[in-house]
mmCIF file of C-alpha atoms and ligand atoms in Angstrom:
data_model
loop_
_atom_site.group_PDB
_atom_site.id
_atom_site.type_symbol
_atom_site.label_atom_id
_atom_site.label_comp_id
_atom_site.label_asym_id
_atom_site.label_seq_id
_atom_site.Cartn_x
_atom_site.Cartn_y
_atom_site.Cartn_z
ATOM 1 C CA UNK A 1 60.170 83.280 -4.090
ATOM 2 C CA UNK A 2 59.538 85.572 -0.794
ATOM 3 C CA UNK A 3 59.609 89.471 -0.856
ATOM 4 C CA UNK A 4 61.404 90.798 2.385
ATOM 5 C CA UNK A 5 61.475 94.512 3.251
ATOM 6 C CA UNK A 6 64.831 95.869 4.995
ATOM 7 C CA UNK A 7 64.441 98.673 6.892
ATOM 8 C CA UNK A 8 67.818 99.945 8.070
ATOM 9 C CA UNK A 9 68.023 103.079 10.563
ATOM 10 C CA UNK A 10 69.891 104.246 13.575
ATOM 11 C CA UNK A 11 66.394 103.978 15.464
ATOM 12 C CA UNK A 12 67.748 106.481 18.306
ATOM 13 C CA UNK A 13 65.060 106.146 19.036
ATOM 14 C CA UNK A 14 62.707 104.481 16.488
ATOM 15 C CA UNK A 15 59.463 106.652 15.961
ATOM 16 C CA UNK A 16 56.263 106.729 13.851
ATOM 17 C CA UNK A 17 57.923 107.934 10.897
ATOM 18 C CA UNK A 18 60.016 104.778 10.375
ATOM 19 C CA UNK A 19 56.940 102.424 11.384
ATOM 20 C CA UNK A 20 54.207 104.567 8.836
ATOM 21 C CA UNK A 21 56.806 104.216 5.957
ATOM 22 C CA UNK A 22 57.948 100.803 6.565
ATOM 23 C CA UNK A 23 54.274 99.464 6.724
ATOM 24 C CA UNK A 24 53.339 101.600 3.682
ATOM 25 C CA UNK A 25 56.007 100.095 1.502
ATOM 26 C CA UNK A 26 55.165 96.620 2.761
ATOM 27 C CA UNK A 27 51.587 96.947 2.023
ATOM 28 C CA UNK A 28 52.004 98.859 -1.624
ATOM 29 C CA UNK A 29 54.697 96.188 -2.736
ATOM 30 C CA UNK A 30 53.032 93.203 -0.941
ATOM 31 C CA UNK A 31 56.201 92.083 1.114
ATOM 32 C CA UNK A 32 56.082 89.181 3.022
ATOM 33 C CA UNK A 33 57.796 91.001 5.825
ATOM 34 C CA UNK A 34 59.996 93.890 6.723
ATOM 35 C CA UNK A 35 63.018 93.349 8.382
ATOM 36 C CA UNK A 36 64.286 96.617 10.880
ATOM 37 C CA UNK A 37 68.041 96.254 11.049
ATOM 38 C CA UNK A 38 69.271 99.074 13.940
ATOM 39 C CA UNK A 39 72.801 100.065 12.625
ATOM 40 C CA UNK A 40 75.850 99.096 14.286
ATOM 41 C CA UNK A 41 78.480 101.906 14.017
ATOM 42 C CA UNK A 42 77.109 103.650 10.845
ATOM 43 C CA UNK A 43 80.158 105.538 9.168
ATOM 44 C CA UNK A 44 77.931 108.975 8.504
ATOM 45 C CA UNK A 45 76.917 109.223 12.141
ATOM 46 C CA UNK A 46 80.488 110.023 13.391
ATOM 47 C CA UNK A 47 79.290 113.329 14.617
ATOM 48 C CA UNK A 48 77.464 112.351 17.443
ATOM 49 C CA UNK A 49 77.658 109.568 20.106
ATOM 50 C CA UNK A 50 74.823 106.961 18.975
ATOM 51 C CA UNK A 51 73.168 105.372 22.099
ATOM 52 C CA UNK A 52 74.250 101.839 23.065
ATOM 53 C CA UNK A 53 73.232 99.138 20.555
ATOM 54 C CA UNK A 54 71.217 97.275 23.554
ATOM 55 C CA UNK A 55 68.975 100.181 24.066
ATOM 56 C CA UNK A 56 68.156 100.579 20.189
ATOM 57 C CA UNK A 57 67.546 96.993 19.985
ATOM 58 C CA UNK A 58 65.234 96.970 22.734
ATOM 59 C CA UNK A 59 63.176 100.149 21.492
ATOM 60 C CA UNK A 60 63.084 98.569 17.961
ATOM 61 C CA UNK A 61 61.691 95.471 19.132
ATOM 62 C CA UNK A 62 58.799 97.458 21.393
ATOM 63 C CA UNK A 63 57.852 99.462 18.786
ATOM 64 C CA UNK A 64 57.837 96.380 16.120
ATOM 65 C CA UNK A 65 56.094 94.154 18.329
ATOM 66 C CA UNK A 66 52.410 94.156 17.680
ATOM 67 C CA UNK A 67 52.733 93.838 13.935
ATOM 68 C CA UNK A 68 53.425 90.091 12.750
ATOM 69 C CA UNK A 69 55.109 91.064 9.716
ATOM 70 C CA UNK A 70 57.689 93.118 11.426
ATOM 71 C CA UNK A 71 61.024 91.478 12.580
ATOM 72 C CA UNK A 72 64.245 92.703 14.161
ATOM 73 C CA UNK A 73 67.924 91.674 13.488
ATOM 74 C CA UNK A 74 70.925 92.014 15.283
ATOM 75 C CA UNK A 75 73.294 91.459 11.882
ATOM 76 C CA UNK A 76 74.637 94.852 12.427
ATOM 77 C CA UNK A 77 74.615 95.575 16.080
ATOM 78 C CA UNK A 78 76.891 92.415 16.635
ATOM 79 C CA UNK A 79 79.532 93.852 14.068
ATOM 80 C CA UNK A 80 82.694 95.541 15.273
ATOM 81 C CA UNK A 81 83.936 98.389 13.647
ATOM 82 C CA UNK A 82 81.700 100.267 10.967
ATOM 83 C CA UNK A 83 78.855 98.627 8.988
ATOM 84 C CA UNK A 84 77.931 99.244 5.670
ATOM 85 C CA UNK A 85 74.683 98.225 3.928
ATOM 86 C CA UNK A 86 76.482 96.035 1.324
ATOM 87 C CA UNK A 87 78.057 93.781 3.823
ATOM 88 C CA UNK A 88 74.583 93.534 5.552
ATOM 89 C CA UNK A 89 72.939 92.757 2.235
ATOM 90 C CA UNK A 90 75.307 90.149 1.225
ATOM 91 C CA UNK A 91 74.600 88.437 4.477
ATOM 92 C CA UNK A 92 70.945 88.619 3.991
ATOM 93 C CA UNK A 93 71.366 87.082 0.379
ATOM 94 C CA UNK A 94 73.601 84.436 1.688
ATOM 95 C CA UNK A 95 71.118 83.141 4.354
ATOM 96 C CA UNK A 96 67.997 83.580 2.270
ATOM 97 C CA UNK A 97 68.961 83.195 -1.316
ATOM 98 C CA UNK A 98 65.509 82.801 -2.856
ATOM 99 C CA UNK A 99 64.305 86.028 -1.427
ATOM 100 C CA UNK A 100 63.784 89.337 -3.145
ATOM 101 C CA UNK A 101 65.353 92.377 -0.765
ATOM 102 C CA UNK A 102 63.535 95.672 -1.141
ATOM 103 C CA UNK A 103 65.458 98.349 1.074
ATOM 104 C CA UNK A 104 63.655 100.951 2.274
ATOM 105 C CA UNK A 105 64.943 104.549 2.555
ATOM 106 C CA UNK A 106 64.036 107.980 2.619
ATOM 107 C CA UNK A 107 64.448 110.060 -0.520
ATOM 108 C CA UNK A 108 67.520 112.054 1.008
ATOM 109 C CA UNK A 109 69.513 109.049 1.593
ATOM 110 C CA UNK A 110 68.765 107.876 -1.915
ATOM 111 C CA UNK A 111 70.514 110.783 -3.404
ATOM 112 C CA UNK A 112 73.580 109.452 -1.776
ATOM 113 C CA UNK A 113 73.242 106.045 -2.986
ATOM 114 C CA UNK A 114 76.115 105.640 -5.403
ATOM 115 C CA UNK A 115 78.270 107.320 -2.996
ATOM 116 C CA UNK A 116 77.536 104.157 -0.703
ATOM 117 C CA UNK A 117 80.267 101.429 -0.415
ATOM 118 C CA UNK A 118 80.085 99.239 -3.348
ATOM 119 C CA UNK A 119 77.084 100.573 -4.809
ATOM 120 C CA UNK A 120 77.193 98.917 -7.923
ATOM 121 C CA UNK A 121 76.913 95.478 -6.632
ATOM 122 C CA UNK A 122 74.302 96.791 -4.116
ATOM 123 C CA UNK A 123 72.091 97.830 -7.030
ATOM 124 C CA UNK A 124 72.300 94.449 -8.292
ATOM 125 C CA UNK A 125 71.603 92.529 -5.304
ATOM 126 C CA UNK A 126 68.502 94.395 -4.347
ATOM 127 C CA UNK A 127 65.457 96.650 -5.213
ATOM 128 C CA UNK A 128 65.363 99.923 -3.478
ATOM 129 C CA UNK A 129 62.580 101.984 -2.560
ATOM 130 C CA UNK A 130 62.595 105.866 -1.848
ATOM 131 C CA UNK A 131 60.014 106.979 0.684
ATOM 132 C CA UNK A 132 59.011 110.506 -0.367
ATOM 133 C CA UNK A 133 56.509 112.786 1.723
ATOM 134 C CA UNK A 134 53.792 114.741 0.264
ATOM 135 C CA UNK A 135 55.239 118.289 -0.858
ATOM 136 C CA UNK A 136 58.779 117.292 -0.863
ATOM 137 C CA UNK A 137 60.794 118.815 -3.853
ATOM 138 C CA UNK A 138 61.095 115.724 -5.972
ATOM 139 C CA UNK A 139 63.104 117.147 -8.635
ATOM 140 C CA UNK A 140 66.534 116.229 -7.793
ATOM 141 C CA UNK A 141 65.438 112.810 -6.744
ATOM 142 C CA UNK A 142 63.851 112.250 -10.208
ATOM 143 C CA UNK A 143 67.409 113.457 -11.770
ATOM 144 C CA UNK A 144 69.221 111.147 -9.848
ATOM 145 C CA UNK A 145 66.938 108.498 -10.436
ATOM 146 C CA UNK A 146 67.018 108.850 -14.063
ATOM 147 C CA UNK A 147 70.752 108.827 -14.370
ATOM 148 C CA UNK A 148 70.731 105.480 -12.278
ATOM 149 C CA UNK A 149 68.425 103.957 -14.706
ATOM 150 C CA UNK A 150 70.626 105.407 -17.466
ATOM 151 C CA UNK A 151 74.325 104.211 -16.026
ATOM 152 C CA UNK A 152 73.222 101.239 -14.056
ATOM 153 C CA UNK A 153 69.905 100.260 -15.908
ATOM 154 C CA UNK A 154 68.210 99.925 -12.531
ATOM 155 C CA UNK A 155 64.907 101.308 -11.693
ATOM 156 C CA UNK A 156 64.474 102.799 -7.986
ATOM 157 C CA UNK A 157 60.884 102.501 -7.014
ATOM 158 C CA UNK A 158 59.267 105.709 -5.208
ATOM 159 C CA UNK A 159 56.574 105.758 -2.789
ATOM 160 C CA UNK A 160 54.691 108.649 -1.343
ATOM 161 C CA UNK A 161 54.228 108.258 2.324
ATOM 162 C CA UNK A 162 51.923 110.270 4.656
ATOM 163 C CA UNK A 163 53.826 113.216 5.766
ATOM 164 C CA UNK A 164 55.217 112.565 9.300
ATOM 165 C CA UNK A 165 57.590 115.444 10.435
ATOM 166 C CA UNK A 166 59.079 113.489 13.116
ATOM 167 C CA UNK A 167 62.750 112.896 13.430
ATOM 168 C CA UNK A 168 64.683 111.137 16.047
ATOM 169 C CA UNK A 169 66.729 114.104 16.481
ATOM 170 C CA UNK A 170 63.647 116.287 17.416
ATOM 171 C CA UNK A 171 62.673 113.560 20.182
ATOM 172 C CA UNK A 172 66.073 113.665 21.777
ATOM 173 C CA UNK A 173 66.121 117.098 21.997
ATOM 174 C CA UNK A 174 62.623 117.355 23.627
ATOM 175 C CA UNK A 175 63.329 114.842 26.123
ATOM 176 C CA UNK A 176 66.330 116.391 27.252
ATOM 177 C CA UNK A 177 64.535 119.784 27.335
ATOM 178 C CA UNK A 178 61.762 118.036 29.458
ATOM 179 C CA UNK A 179 59.001 118.382 26.913
ATOM 180 C CA UNK A 180 56.683 116.060 25.929
ATOM 181 C CA UNK A 181 57.080 113.317 23.092
ATOM 182 C CA UNK A 182 53.719 111.745 23.204
ATOM 183 C CA UNK A 183 52.427 110.324 19.961
ATOM 184 C CA UNK A 184 55.553 110.663 18.214
ATOM 185 C CA UNK A 185 56.682 107.283 18.926
ATOM 186 C CA UNK A 186 54.728 104.465 20.313
ATOM 187 C CA UNK A 187 53.894 104.224 24.209
ATOM 188 C CA UNK A 188 56.149 101.441 25.296
ATOM 189 C CA UNK A 189 58.935 103.080 23.617
ATOM 190 C CA UNK A 190 58.223 106.471 25.342
ATOM 191 C CA UNK A 191 58.183 104.737 28.650
ATOM 192 C CA UNK A 192 61.554 102.617 27.827
ATOM 193 C CA UNK A 193 63.251 106.131 27.327
ATOM 194 C CA UNK A 194 62.272 107.349 30.764
ATOM 195 C CA UNK A 195 62.795 104.056 32.648
ATOM 196 C CA UNK A 196 66.692 104.142 31.333
ATOM 197 C CA UNK A 197 67.214 107.854 31.615
ATOM 198 C CA UNK A 198 68.189 108.247 27.986
ATOM 199 C CA UNK A 199 68.792 111.260 26.106
ATOM 200 C CA UNK A 200 68.542 113.438 29.274
ATOM 201 C CA UNK A 201 71.669 114.942 28.490
ATOM 202 C CA UNK A 202 71.397 115.097 24.662
HETATM 203 P P1 ATP B 1 68.137 111.179 12.873
HETATM 204 O O1 ATP B 1 67.145 112.441 13.395
HETATM 205 O O2 ATP B 1 68.836 110.939 14.412
HETATM 206 O O3 ATP B 1 69.336 111.798 11.843
HETATM 207 P P2 ATP B 1 65.975 109.828 11.556
HETATM 208 O O4 ATP B 1 64.847 109.955 12.397
HETATM 209 O O5 ATP B 1 66.221 110.376 10.480
HETATM 210 O O6 ATP B 1 67.271 110.107 12.519
HETATM 211 P P3 ATP B 1 67.122 107.260 11.225
HETATM 212 O O7 ATP B 1 66.877 105.999 12.074
HETATM 213 O O8 ATP B 1 68.453 108.098 10.873
HETATM 214 O O9 ATP B 1 65.949 108.517 11.695
HETATM 215 O O10 ATP B 1 66.398 106.920 9.706
HETATM 216 C C1 ATP B 1 66.191 105.544 9.399
HETATM 217 C C2 ATP B 1 65.321 105.518 7.833
HETATM 218 O O11 ATP B 1 64.098 106.101 8.033
HETATM 219 C C3 ATP B 1 66.197 106.647 7.042
HETATM 220 O O12 ATP B 1 66.016 106.218 5.627
HETATM 221 C C4 ATP B 1 65.343 107.794 6.911
HETATM 222 O O13 ATP B 1 65.119 108.361 5.819
HETATM 223 C C5 ATP B 1 63.832 107.405 7.423
HETATM 224 N N1 ATP B 1 62.743 108.485 8.142
HETATM 225 C C6 ATP B 1 63.347 108.880 9.045
HETATM 226 N N2 ATP B 1 62.575 109.845 9.485
HETATM 227 C C7 ATP B 1 61.336 109.649 8.747
HETATM 228 C C8 ATP B 1 60.008 110.073 8.779
HETATM 229 N N3 ATP B 1 59.645 110.925 9.569
HETATM 230 N N4 ATP B 1 59.294 109.319 7.723
HETATM 231 C C9 ATP B 1 59.739 108.804 6.887
HETATM 232 N N5 ATP B 1 60.743 108.027 6.864
HETATM 233 C C10 ATP B 1 61.749 108.662 7.829
#
């Protein structure tokens, strides 16, 4: 039975925070691979216009190409309308019924998990790994995880990942201000951003 990590995100753009987290979880949980799933039209990112899927897909490919255990899926990008994690996970389950899935997410997102569409079913069909950063106050997270354990009989794993204070928001802002983004993300992604004039008018 294979163990597959699913790393969902807007990846606008993908950066070392995402990559370090995915590799740390893969290593710790002995996963056979991690599939990166760039989000299609996520309902929670309505406030800002997300960069075209083809660019986010290309950047995710460029960032993951050197790791043989990383893959990229277009499962959400090819869907019309809002995309929800439960629909994506149902599809993965159908395609690979003998695999165990580990959904990798930041600790902040885990706090909202019970508000996600069909969260009860989601907790049944996959494992969850909440990535925390050293120094992150985990008291809220602990409370939520205790609640999920009691109410849904589900243990959500936690993993402390080396602190990387990198965010896509900060990278977009830096590009628009003409500042450096070196060493925040893989070089081919940096070059792709400049070549295609992304984030200039962020
Ligand atoms: P934005 O700044 O546009 O909100 P982001 O940098 O948070 O973007 P997303 O694509 O929204 O990136 O994140 C995808 C997943 O990666 C989420 O689960 C998020 O918690 C996690 N993540 C984002 N940045 C980091 C980081 N620096 N270290 C570890 N995990 C991260």
